[in-house]
Short mmCIF file of C-alpha atoms and ligand atoms in Angstrom, two decimals:
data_model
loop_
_atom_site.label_atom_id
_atom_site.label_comp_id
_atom_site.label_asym_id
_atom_site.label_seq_id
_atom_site.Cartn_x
_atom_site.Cartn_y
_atom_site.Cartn_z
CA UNK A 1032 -7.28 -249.01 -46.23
CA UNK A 1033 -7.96 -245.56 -44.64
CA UNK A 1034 -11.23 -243.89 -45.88
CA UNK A 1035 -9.65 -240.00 -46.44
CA UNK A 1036 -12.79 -238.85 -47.70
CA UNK A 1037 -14.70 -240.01 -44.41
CA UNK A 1038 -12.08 -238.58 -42.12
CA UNK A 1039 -11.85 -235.84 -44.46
CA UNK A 1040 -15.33 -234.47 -44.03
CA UNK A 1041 -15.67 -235.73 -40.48
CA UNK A 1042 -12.63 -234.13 -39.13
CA UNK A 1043 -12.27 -230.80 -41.91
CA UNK A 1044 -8.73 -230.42 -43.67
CA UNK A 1045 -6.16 -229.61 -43.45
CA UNK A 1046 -5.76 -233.05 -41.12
CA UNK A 1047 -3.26 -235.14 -40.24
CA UNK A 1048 -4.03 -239.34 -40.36
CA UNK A 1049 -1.65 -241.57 -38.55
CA UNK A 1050 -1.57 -245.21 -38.96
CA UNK A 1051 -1.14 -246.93 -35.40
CA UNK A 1052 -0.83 -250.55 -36.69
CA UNK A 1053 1.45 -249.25 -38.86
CA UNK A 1054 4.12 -247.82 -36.47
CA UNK A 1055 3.17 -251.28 -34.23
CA UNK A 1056 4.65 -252.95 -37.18
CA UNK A 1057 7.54 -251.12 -37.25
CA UNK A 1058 8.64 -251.26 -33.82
CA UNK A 1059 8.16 -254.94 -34.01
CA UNK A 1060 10.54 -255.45 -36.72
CA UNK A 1061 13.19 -253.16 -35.80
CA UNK A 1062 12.96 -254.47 -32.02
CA UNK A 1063 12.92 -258.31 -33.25
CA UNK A 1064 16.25 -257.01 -35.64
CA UNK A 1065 18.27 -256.67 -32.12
CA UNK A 1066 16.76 -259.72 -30.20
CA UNK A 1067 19.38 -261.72 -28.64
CA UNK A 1068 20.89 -259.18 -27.25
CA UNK A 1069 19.46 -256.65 -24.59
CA UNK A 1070 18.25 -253.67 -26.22
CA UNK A 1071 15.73 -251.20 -25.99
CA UNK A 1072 14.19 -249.18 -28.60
CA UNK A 1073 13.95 -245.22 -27.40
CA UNK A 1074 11.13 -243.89 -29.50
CA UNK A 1075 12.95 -239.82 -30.76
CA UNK A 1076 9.69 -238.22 -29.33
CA UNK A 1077 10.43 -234.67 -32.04
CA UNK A 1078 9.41 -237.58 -34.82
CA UNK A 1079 6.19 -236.94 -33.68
CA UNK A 1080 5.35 -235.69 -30.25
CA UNK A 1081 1.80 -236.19 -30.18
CA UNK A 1082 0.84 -237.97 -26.78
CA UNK A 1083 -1.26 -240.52 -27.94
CA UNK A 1084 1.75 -241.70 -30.24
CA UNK A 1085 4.11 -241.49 -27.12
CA UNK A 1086 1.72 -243.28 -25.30
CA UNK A 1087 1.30 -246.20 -28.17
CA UNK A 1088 4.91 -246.51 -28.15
CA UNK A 1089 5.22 -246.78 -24.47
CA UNK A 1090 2.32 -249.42 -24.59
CA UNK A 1091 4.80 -251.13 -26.93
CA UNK A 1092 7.10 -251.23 -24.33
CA UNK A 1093 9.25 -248.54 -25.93
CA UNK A 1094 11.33 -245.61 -23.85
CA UNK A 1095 11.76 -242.48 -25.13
CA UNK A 1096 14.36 -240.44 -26.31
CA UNK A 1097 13.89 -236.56 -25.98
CA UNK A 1098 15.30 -233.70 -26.63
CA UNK A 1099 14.07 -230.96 -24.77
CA UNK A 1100 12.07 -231.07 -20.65
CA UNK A 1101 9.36 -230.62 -22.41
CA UNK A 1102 9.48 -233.70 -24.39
CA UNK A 1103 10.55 -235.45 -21.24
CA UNK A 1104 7.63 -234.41 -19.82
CA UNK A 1105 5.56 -235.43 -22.27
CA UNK A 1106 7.47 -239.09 -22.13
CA UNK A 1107 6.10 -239.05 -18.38
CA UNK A 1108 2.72 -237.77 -19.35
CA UNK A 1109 2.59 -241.14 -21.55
CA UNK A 1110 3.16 -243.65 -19.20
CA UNK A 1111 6.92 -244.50 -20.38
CA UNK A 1112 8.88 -245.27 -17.13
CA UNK A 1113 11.30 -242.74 -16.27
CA UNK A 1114 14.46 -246.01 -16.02
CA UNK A 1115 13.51 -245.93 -20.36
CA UNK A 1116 13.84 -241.94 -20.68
CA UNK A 1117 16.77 -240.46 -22.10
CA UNK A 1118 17.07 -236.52 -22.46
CA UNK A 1119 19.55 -235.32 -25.32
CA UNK A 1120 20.46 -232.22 -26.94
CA UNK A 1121 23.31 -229.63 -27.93
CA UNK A 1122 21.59 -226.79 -25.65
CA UNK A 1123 20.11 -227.87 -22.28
CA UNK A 1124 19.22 -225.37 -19.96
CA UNK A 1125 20.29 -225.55 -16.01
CA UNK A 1126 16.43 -225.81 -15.57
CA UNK A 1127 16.05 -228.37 -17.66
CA UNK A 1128 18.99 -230.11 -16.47
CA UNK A 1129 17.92 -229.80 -12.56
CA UNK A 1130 14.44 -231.10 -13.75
CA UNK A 1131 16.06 -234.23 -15.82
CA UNK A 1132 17.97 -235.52 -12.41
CA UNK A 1133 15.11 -234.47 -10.56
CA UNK A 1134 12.86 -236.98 -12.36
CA UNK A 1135 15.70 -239.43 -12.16
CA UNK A 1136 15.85 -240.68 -15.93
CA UNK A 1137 17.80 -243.47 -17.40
CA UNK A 1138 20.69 -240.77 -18.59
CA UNK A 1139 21.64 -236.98 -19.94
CA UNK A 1140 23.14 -237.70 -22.74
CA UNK A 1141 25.74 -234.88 -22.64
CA UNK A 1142 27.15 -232.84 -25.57
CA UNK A 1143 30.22 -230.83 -24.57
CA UNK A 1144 32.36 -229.99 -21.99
CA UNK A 1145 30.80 -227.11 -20.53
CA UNK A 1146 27.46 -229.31 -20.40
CA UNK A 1147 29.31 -232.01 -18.05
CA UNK A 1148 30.33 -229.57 -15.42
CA UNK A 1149 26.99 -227.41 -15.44
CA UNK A 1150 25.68 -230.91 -15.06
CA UNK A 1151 28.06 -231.67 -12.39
CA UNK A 1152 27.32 -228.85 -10.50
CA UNK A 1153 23.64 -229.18 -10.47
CA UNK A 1154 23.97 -232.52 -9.71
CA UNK A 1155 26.00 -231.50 -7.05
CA UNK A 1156 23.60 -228.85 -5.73
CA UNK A 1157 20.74 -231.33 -6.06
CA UNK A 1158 23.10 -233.50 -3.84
CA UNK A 1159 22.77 -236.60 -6.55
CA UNK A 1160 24.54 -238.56 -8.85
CA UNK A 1161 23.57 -238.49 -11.78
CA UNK A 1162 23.52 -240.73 -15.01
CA UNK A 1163 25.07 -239.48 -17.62
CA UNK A 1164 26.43 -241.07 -21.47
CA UNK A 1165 28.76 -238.84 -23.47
CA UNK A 1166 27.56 -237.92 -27.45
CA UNK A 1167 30.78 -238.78 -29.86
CA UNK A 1168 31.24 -237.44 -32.99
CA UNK A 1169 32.89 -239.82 -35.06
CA UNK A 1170 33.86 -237.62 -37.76
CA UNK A 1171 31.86 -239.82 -40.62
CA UNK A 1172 30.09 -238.76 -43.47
CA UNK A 1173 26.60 -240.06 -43.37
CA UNK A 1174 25.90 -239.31 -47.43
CA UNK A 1175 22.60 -237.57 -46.31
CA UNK A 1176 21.07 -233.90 -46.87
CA UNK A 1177 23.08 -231.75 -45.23
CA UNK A 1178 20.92 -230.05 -42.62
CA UNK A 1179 20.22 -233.43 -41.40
CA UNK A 1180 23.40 -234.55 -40.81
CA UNK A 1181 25.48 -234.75 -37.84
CA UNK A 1182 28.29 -236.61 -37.39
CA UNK A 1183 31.14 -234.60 -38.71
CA UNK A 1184 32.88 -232.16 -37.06
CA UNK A 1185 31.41 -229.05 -38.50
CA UNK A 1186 28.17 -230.07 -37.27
CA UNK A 1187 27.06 -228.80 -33.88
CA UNK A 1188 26.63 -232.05 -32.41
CA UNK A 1189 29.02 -233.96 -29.94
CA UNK A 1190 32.24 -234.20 -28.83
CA UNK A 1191 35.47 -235.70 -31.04
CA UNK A 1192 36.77 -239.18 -29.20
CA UNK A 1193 39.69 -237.46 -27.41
CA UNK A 1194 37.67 -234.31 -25.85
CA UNK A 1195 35.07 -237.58 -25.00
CA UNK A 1196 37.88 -239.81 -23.18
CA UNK A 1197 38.87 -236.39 -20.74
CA UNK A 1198 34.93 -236.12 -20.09
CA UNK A 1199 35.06 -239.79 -19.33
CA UNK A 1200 37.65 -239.31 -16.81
CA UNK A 1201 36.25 -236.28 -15.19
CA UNK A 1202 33.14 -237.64 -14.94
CA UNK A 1203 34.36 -240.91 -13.37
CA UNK A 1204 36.25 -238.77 -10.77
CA UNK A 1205 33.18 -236.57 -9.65
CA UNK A 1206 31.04 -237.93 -6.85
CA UNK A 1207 27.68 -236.76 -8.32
CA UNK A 1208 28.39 -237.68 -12.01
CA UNK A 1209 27.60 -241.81 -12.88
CA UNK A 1210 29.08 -242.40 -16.74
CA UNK A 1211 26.67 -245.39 -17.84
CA UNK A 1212 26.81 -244.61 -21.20
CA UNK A 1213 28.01 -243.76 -25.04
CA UNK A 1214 26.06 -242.07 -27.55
CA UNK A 1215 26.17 -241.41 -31.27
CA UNK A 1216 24.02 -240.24 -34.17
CA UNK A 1217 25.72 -239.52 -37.27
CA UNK A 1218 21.97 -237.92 -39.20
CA UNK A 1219 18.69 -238.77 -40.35
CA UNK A 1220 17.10 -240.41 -43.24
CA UNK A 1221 20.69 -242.91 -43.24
CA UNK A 1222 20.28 -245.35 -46.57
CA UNK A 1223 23.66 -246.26 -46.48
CA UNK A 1224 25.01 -248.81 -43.92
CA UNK A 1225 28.69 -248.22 -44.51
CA UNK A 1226 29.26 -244.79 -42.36
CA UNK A 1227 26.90 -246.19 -39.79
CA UNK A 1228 29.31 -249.76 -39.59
CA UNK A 1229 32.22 -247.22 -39.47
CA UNK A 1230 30.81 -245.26 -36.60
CA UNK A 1231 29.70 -248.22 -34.38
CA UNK A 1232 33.53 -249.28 -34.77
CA UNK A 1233 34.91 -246.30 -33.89
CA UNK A 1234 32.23 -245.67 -30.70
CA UNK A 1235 33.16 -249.54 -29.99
CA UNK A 1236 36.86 -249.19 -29.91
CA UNK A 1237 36.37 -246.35 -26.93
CA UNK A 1238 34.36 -248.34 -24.78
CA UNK A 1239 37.09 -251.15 -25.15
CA UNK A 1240 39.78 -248.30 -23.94
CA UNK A 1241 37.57 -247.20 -21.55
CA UNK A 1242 37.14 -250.17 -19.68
CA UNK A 1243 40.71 -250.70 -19.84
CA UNK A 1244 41.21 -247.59 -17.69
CA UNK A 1245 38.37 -249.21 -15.04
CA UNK A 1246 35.46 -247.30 -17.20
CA UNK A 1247 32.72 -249.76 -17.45
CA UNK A 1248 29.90 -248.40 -19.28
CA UNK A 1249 26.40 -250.55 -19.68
CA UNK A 1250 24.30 -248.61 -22.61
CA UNK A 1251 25.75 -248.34 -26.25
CA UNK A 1252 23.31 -245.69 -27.57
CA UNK A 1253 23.71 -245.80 -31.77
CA UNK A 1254 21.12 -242.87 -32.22
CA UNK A 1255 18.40 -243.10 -34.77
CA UNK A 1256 18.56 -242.15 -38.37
CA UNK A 1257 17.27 -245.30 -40.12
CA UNK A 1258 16.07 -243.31 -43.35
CA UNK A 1259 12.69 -244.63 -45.12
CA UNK A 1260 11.31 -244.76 -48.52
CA UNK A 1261 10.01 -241.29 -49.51
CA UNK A 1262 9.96 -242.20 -53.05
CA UNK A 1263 12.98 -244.73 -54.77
CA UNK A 1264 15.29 -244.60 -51.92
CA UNK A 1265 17.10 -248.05 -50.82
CA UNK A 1266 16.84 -248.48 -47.66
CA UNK A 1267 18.54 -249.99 -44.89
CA UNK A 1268 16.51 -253.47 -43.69
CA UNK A 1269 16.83 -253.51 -39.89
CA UNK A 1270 17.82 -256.86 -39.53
CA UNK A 1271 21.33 -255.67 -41.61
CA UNK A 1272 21.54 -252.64 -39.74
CA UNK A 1273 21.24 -254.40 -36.26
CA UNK A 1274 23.57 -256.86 -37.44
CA UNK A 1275 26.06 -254.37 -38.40
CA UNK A 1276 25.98 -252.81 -35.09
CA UNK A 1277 26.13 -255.76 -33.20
CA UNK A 1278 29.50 -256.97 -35.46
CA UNK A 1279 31.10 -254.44 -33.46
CA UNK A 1280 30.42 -255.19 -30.02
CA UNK A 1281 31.58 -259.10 -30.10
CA UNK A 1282 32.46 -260.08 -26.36
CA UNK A 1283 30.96 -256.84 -24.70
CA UNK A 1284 28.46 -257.32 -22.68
CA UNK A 1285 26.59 -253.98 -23.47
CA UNK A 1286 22.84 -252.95 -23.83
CA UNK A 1287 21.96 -251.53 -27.28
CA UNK A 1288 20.27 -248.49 -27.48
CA UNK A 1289 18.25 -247.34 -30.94
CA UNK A 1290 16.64 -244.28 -31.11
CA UNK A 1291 14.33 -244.24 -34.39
CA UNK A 1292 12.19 -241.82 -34.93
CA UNK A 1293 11.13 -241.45 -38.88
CA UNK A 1294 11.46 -245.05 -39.53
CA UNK A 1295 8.83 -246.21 -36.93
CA UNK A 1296 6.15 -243.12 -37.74
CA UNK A 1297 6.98 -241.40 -41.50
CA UNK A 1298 5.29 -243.79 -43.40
CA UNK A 1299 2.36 -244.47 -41.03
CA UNK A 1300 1.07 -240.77 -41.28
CA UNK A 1301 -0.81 -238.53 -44.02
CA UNK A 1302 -1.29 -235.08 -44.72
CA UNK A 1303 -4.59 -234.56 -45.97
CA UNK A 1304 -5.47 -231.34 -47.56
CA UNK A 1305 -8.28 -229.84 -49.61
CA UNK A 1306 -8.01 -228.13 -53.20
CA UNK A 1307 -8.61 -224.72 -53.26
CA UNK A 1308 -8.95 -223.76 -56.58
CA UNK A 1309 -6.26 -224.18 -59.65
CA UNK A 1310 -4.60 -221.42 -61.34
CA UNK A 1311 -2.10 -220.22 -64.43
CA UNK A 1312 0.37 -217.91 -63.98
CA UNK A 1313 2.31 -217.58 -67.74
CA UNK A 1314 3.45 -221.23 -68.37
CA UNK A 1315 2.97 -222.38 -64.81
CA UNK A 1316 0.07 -224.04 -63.31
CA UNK A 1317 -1.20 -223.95 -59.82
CA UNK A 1318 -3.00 -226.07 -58.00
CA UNK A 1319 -3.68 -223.76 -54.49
CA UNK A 1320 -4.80 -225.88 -51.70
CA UNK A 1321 -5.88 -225.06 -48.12
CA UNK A 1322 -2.81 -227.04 -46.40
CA UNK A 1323 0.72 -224.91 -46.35
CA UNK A 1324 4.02 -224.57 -45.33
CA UNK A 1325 2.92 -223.59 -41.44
CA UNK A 1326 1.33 -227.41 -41.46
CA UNK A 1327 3.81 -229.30 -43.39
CA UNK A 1328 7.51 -227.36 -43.37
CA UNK A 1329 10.15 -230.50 -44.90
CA UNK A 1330 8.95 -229.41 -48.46
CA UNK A 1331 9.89 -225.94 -48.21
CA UNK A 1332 12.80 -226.39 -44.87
CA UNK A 1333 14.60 -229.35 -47.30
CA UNK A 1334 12.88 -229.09 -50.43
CA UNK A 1335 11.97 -232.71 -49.71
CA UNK A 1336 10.01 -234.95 -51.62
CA UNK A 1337 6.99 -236.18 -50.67
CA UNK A 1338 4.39 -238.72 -52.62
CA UNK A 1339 1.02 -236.98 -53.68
CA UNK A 1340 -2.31 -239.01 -54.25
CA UNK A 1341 -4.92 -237.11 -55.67
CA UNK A 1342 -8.48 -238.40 -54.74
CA UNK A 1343 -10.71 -237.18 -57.82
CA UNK A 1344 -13.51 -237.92 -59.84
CA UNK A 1345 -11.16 -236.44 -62.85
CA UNK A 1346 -10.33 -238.37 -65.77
CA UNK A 1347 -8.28 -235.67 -67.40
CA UNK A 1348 -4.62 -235.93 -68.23
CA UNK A 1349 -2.32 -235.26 -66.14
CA UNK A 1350 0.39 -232.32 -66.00
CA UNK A 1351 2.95 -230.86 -64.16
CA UNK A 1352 1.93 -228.48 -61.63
CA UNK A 1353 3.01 -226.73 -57.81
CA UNK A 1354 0.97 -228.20 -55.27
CA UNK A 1355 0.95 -224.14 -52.66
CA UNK A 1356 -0.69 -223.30 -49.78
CA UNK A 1357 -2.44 -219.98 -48.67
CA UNK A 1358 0.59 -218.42 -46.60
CA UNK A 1359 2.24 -215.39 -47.76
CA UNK A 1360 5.83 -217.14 -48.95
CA UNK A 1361 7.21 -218.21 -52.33
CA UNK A 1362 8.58 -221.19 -50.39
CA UNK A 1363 5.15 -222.37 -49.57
CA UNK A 1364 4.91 -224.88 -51.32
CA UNK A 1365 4.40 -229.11 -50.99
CA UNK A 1366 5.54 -229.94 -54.09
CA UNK A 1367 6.90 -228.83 -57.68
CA UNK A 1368 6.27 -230.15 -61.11
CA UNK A 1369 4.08 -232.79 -59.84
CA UNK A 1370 1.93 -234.39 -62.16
CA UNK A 1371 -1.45 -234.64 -61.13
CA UNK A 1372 -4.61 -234.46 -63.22
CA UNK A 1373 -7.21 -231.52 -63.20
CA UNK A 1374 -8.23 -231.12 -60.23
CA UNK A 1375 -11.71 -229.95 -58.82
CA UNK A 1376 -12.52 -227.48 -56.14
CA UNK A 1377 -13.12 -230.20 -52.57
CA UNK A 1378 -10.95 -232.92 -53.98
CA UNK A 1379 -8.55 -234.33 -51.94
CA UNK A 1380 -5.08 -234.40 -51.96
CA UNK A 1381 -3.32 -237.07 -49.34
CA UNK A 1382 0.48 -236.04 -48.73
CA UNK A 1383 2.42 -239.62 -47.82
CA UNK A 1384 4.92 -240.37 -45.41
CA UNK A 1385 3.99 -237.51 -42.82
CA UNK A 1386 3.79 -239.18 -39.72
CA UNK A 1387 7.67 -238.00 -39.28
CA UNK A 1388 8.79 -233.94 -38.65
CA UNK A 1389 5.13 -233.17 -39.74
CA UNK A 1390 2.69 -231.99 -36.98
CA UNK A 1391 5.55 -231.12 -34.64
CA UNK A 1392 7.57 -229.06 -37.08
CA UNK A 1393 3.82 -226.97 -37.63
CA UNK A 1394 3.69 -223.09 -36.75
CA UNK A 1395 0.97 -220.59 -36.50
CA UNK A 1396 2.52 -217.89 -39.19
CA UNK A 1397 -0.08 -216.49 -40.94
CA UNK A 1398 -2.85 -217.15 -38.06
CA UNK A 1399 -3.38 -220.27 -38.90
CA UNK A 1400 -4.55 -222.83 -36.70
CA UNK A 1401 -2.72 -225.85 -36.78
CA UNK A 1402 -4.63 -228.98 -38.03
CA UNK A 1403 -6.46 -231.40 -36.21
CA UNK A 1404 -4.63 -235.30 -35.87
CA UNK A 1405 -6.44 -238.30 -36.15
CA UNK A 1406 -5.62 -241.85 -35.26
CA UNK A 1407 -6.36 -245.08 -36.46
CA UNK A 1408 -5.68 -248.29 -34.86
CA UNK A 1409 -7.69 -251.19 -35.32
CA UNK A 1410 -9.41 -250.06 -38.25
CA UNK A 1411 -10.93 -247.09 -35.94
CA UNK A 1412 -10.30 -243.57 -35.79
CA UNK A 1413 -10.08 -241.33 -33.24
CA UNK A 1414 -9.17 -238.02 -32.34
CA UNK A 1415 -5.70 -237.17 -30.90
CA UNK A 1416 -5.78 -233.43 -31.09
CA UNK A 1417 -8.37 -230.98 -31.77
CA UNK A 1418 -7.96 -228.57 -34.84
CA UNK A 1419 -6.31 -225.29 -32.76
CA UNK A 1420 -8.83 -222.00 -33.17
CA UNK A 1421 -8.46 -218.92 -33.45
CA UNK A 1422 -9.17 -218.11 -29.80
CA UNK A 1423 -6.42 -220.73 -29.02
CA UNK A 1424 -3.84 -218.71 -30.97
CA UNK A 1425 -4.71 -215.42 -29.64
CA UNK A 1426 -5.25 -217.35 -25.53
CA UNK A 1427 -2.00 -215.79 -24.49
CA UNK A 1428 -1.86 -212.31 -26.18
CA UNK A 1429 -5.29 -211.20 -25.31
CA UNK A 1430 -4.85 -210.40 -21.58
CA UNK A 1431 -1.62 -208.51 -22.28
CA UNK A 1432 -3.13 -206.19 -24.66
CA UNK A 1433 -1.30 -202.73 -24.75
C1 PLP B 1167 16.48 -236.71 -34.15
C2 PLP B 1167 17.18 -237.70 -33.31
C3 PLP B 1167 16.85 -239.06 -33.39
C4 PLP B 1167 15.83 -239.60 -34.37
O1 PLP B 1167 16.23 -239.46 -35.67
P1 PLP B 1167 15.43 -240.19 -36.86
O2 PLP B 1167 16.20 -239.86 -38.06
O3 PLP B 1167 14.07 -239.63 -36.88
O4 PLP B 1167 15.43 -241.65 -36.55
C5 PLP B 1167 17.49 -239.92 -32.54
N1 PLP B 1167 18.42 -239.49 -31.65
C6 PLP B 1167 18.76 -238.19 -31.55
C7 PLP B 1167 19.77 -237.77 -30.56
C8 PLP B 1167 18.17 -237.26 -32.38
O5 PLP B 1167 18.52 -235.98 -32.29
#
């Protein structure tokens, strides 16, 4: 059991509290789901960036997934070997690209056309070869929120199988271009195994037709997107989704690659923040607190749901109120018509399932600082990043001053 009050006053709110034994647990079972088979587990570093998490991941013996140089770098910066890091993305720039087959990582996983041959002809300037796997979109449904889905064809992401097959071939023709792999993620938060099945069958039958035109590809990259339990959801068990995945790829001799992100660090992390005060506006009641939007977006980006415990002394009944922060937005807010009990001025509120798109998805609108993170492993906590100050926000205005 965490102690929020301790870390509370210890560490000030707003705070974020992640769970390391937690996310240890996870990786275990999703990486003894695919055992038999080679596989390795690519920890989506935007789930939560925050080295010391990259770094307990890598300890794990996870690679990394990332998609921008900077989270590449970071991937370095935590130890994970550079043969585990794969860089993604719709929008890569050539700097990023020359710095990716610089630092000679597992693969650029490559989302159009246009991408190959910049990459081709960086590679080319570079004189190397490099490693790349193609992103197919398989044109599925994934029955999840719409701004976090991503494999149909009027989402941005990836290329439809027969665009895929001509980058196959071009690629296999270029001297500084290696294919080694396929790619697909079809969205996040998946609690359905059905469109993921259908997906792995369709990503399966290219590699078959590849390697019947000579195309011999060694890394079957199935994304992320195992959804969690925000609040009633079914979810997907990963021994059934790694058994699903691996129906499809009978007599290859492949290497899986997962990608999770929200499933190995949602539910290990908290949002802890402090009541303000409460007020009444007509019918409605307020409960203000000091943690907002700018610290915790996924209420207000996705209006989604997240699990409130209230730590009180109050015995009162409970009622329906919005749980809003400080910042100057009528979509600040963590939660609506949540029933909590009256609350007092210094109790706590703990946000659940945070450790996913939490911290990393923060901003400084309104000039405010973004919150300090805390880790515990072990039954120990520990600082992983300091509470930002003002002076930190204002570091790279204040010598440019007009
Ligand atoms: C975001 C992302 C992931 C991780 O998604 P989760 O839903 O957090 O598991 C994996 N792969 C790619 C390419 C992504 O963009």
């Amino acid at each position: 059991m965490i102690n929020f009050k301790e870390l509370a006053s210890e560490y000030k709110t707003p705070l974020y509290v992640y769970d390391l034994d937690y996310m240890t647990a996870q990786y275990n079972e999703l990486k003894e789901a695919f055992k038999g088979r080679k596989s390795i587990l690519a920890y989506a570093v935007k789930a939560n960036s925050n080295l010391s998490v990259v770094k307990h991941f890598g300890d794990l013996g996870s690679g990394a997934d990332c998609v921008s140089i900077g989270e590449v770098r970071r991937a370095f910066l935590a130890g994970i070997p550079s043969y585990k890091i794969i860089f993604s993305g719709v929008g890569k720039s050539d700097d990023e690209i020359r710095e990716a087959i610089q630092k000679d990582i597992l693969y650029i996983n490559v989302e159009s056309e246009a991408e190959l041959k910049r990459v081709n002809l960086i590679a080319k300037e570079l004189k190397a070869k490099c490693r790349i796997s193609i992103r197919v979109n398989p044109n599925i449904d994934p029955k999840t929120h719409p701004y976090i889905s991503t494999g149909l064809h009027d989402n941005k992401f990836g290329v439809d199988i027969e665009s895929a097959k001509r980058m196959y071939i071009f690629a296999n023709n270029s001297e500084n271009l290696d294919p080694v792999g396929i790619h697909f993620h079809i969205g996040s938060q998946l609690t359905e195994l059905t469109p993921i099945r259908e997906s792995a069958e369709i990503v399966a039958d290219m590699l078959r037709s590849l390697s019947n035109i000579k195309i011999d590809l060694k890394f079957f990259d199935i994304g992320g997107g195992l959804g969690i339990k925000y609040n009633d959801e079914t979810t997907i068990k990963p021994y059934d989704y790694a058994q699903a995945i691996l129906g499809t790829l009978t007599a290859l001799d492949i290497t899986v690659i997962c990608e999770p992100g929200r499933f190995l660090t949602a539910n290990a992390g908290y949002f802890v923040t402090k009541v303000l005060y409460e007020k009444q506006n007509g019918d409605k009641k307020f409960v203000v607190v000091d943690g907002a939007m700018n610290d915790l977006l996924r209420p207000s980006l996705y209006n989604a749901y997240h699990r409130i415990e209230a730590i009180t002394q109050s015995t009162k009944d409970e009622r329906k109120v919005d749980i809003v922060g400080p910042v100057c937005e009528s979509g600040d807010f963590l939660a609506k018509n949540y029933l909590l009990p009256e609350l007092e001025h210094n109790d706590l509120l703990v946000v659940h399932s945070a450790g996913a798109y939490g911290f990393g998805m923060g901003s400084n609108y309104n000039t405010r600082g973004r919150s300090a993170e805390v880790a515990v492993k072990d039954g120990q906590a520990r600082l992983i990043r300091k509470r930002e100050s003002f002076e930190d926000l204002i570091a790279l205005e204040k010598d440019y001053l007009i």
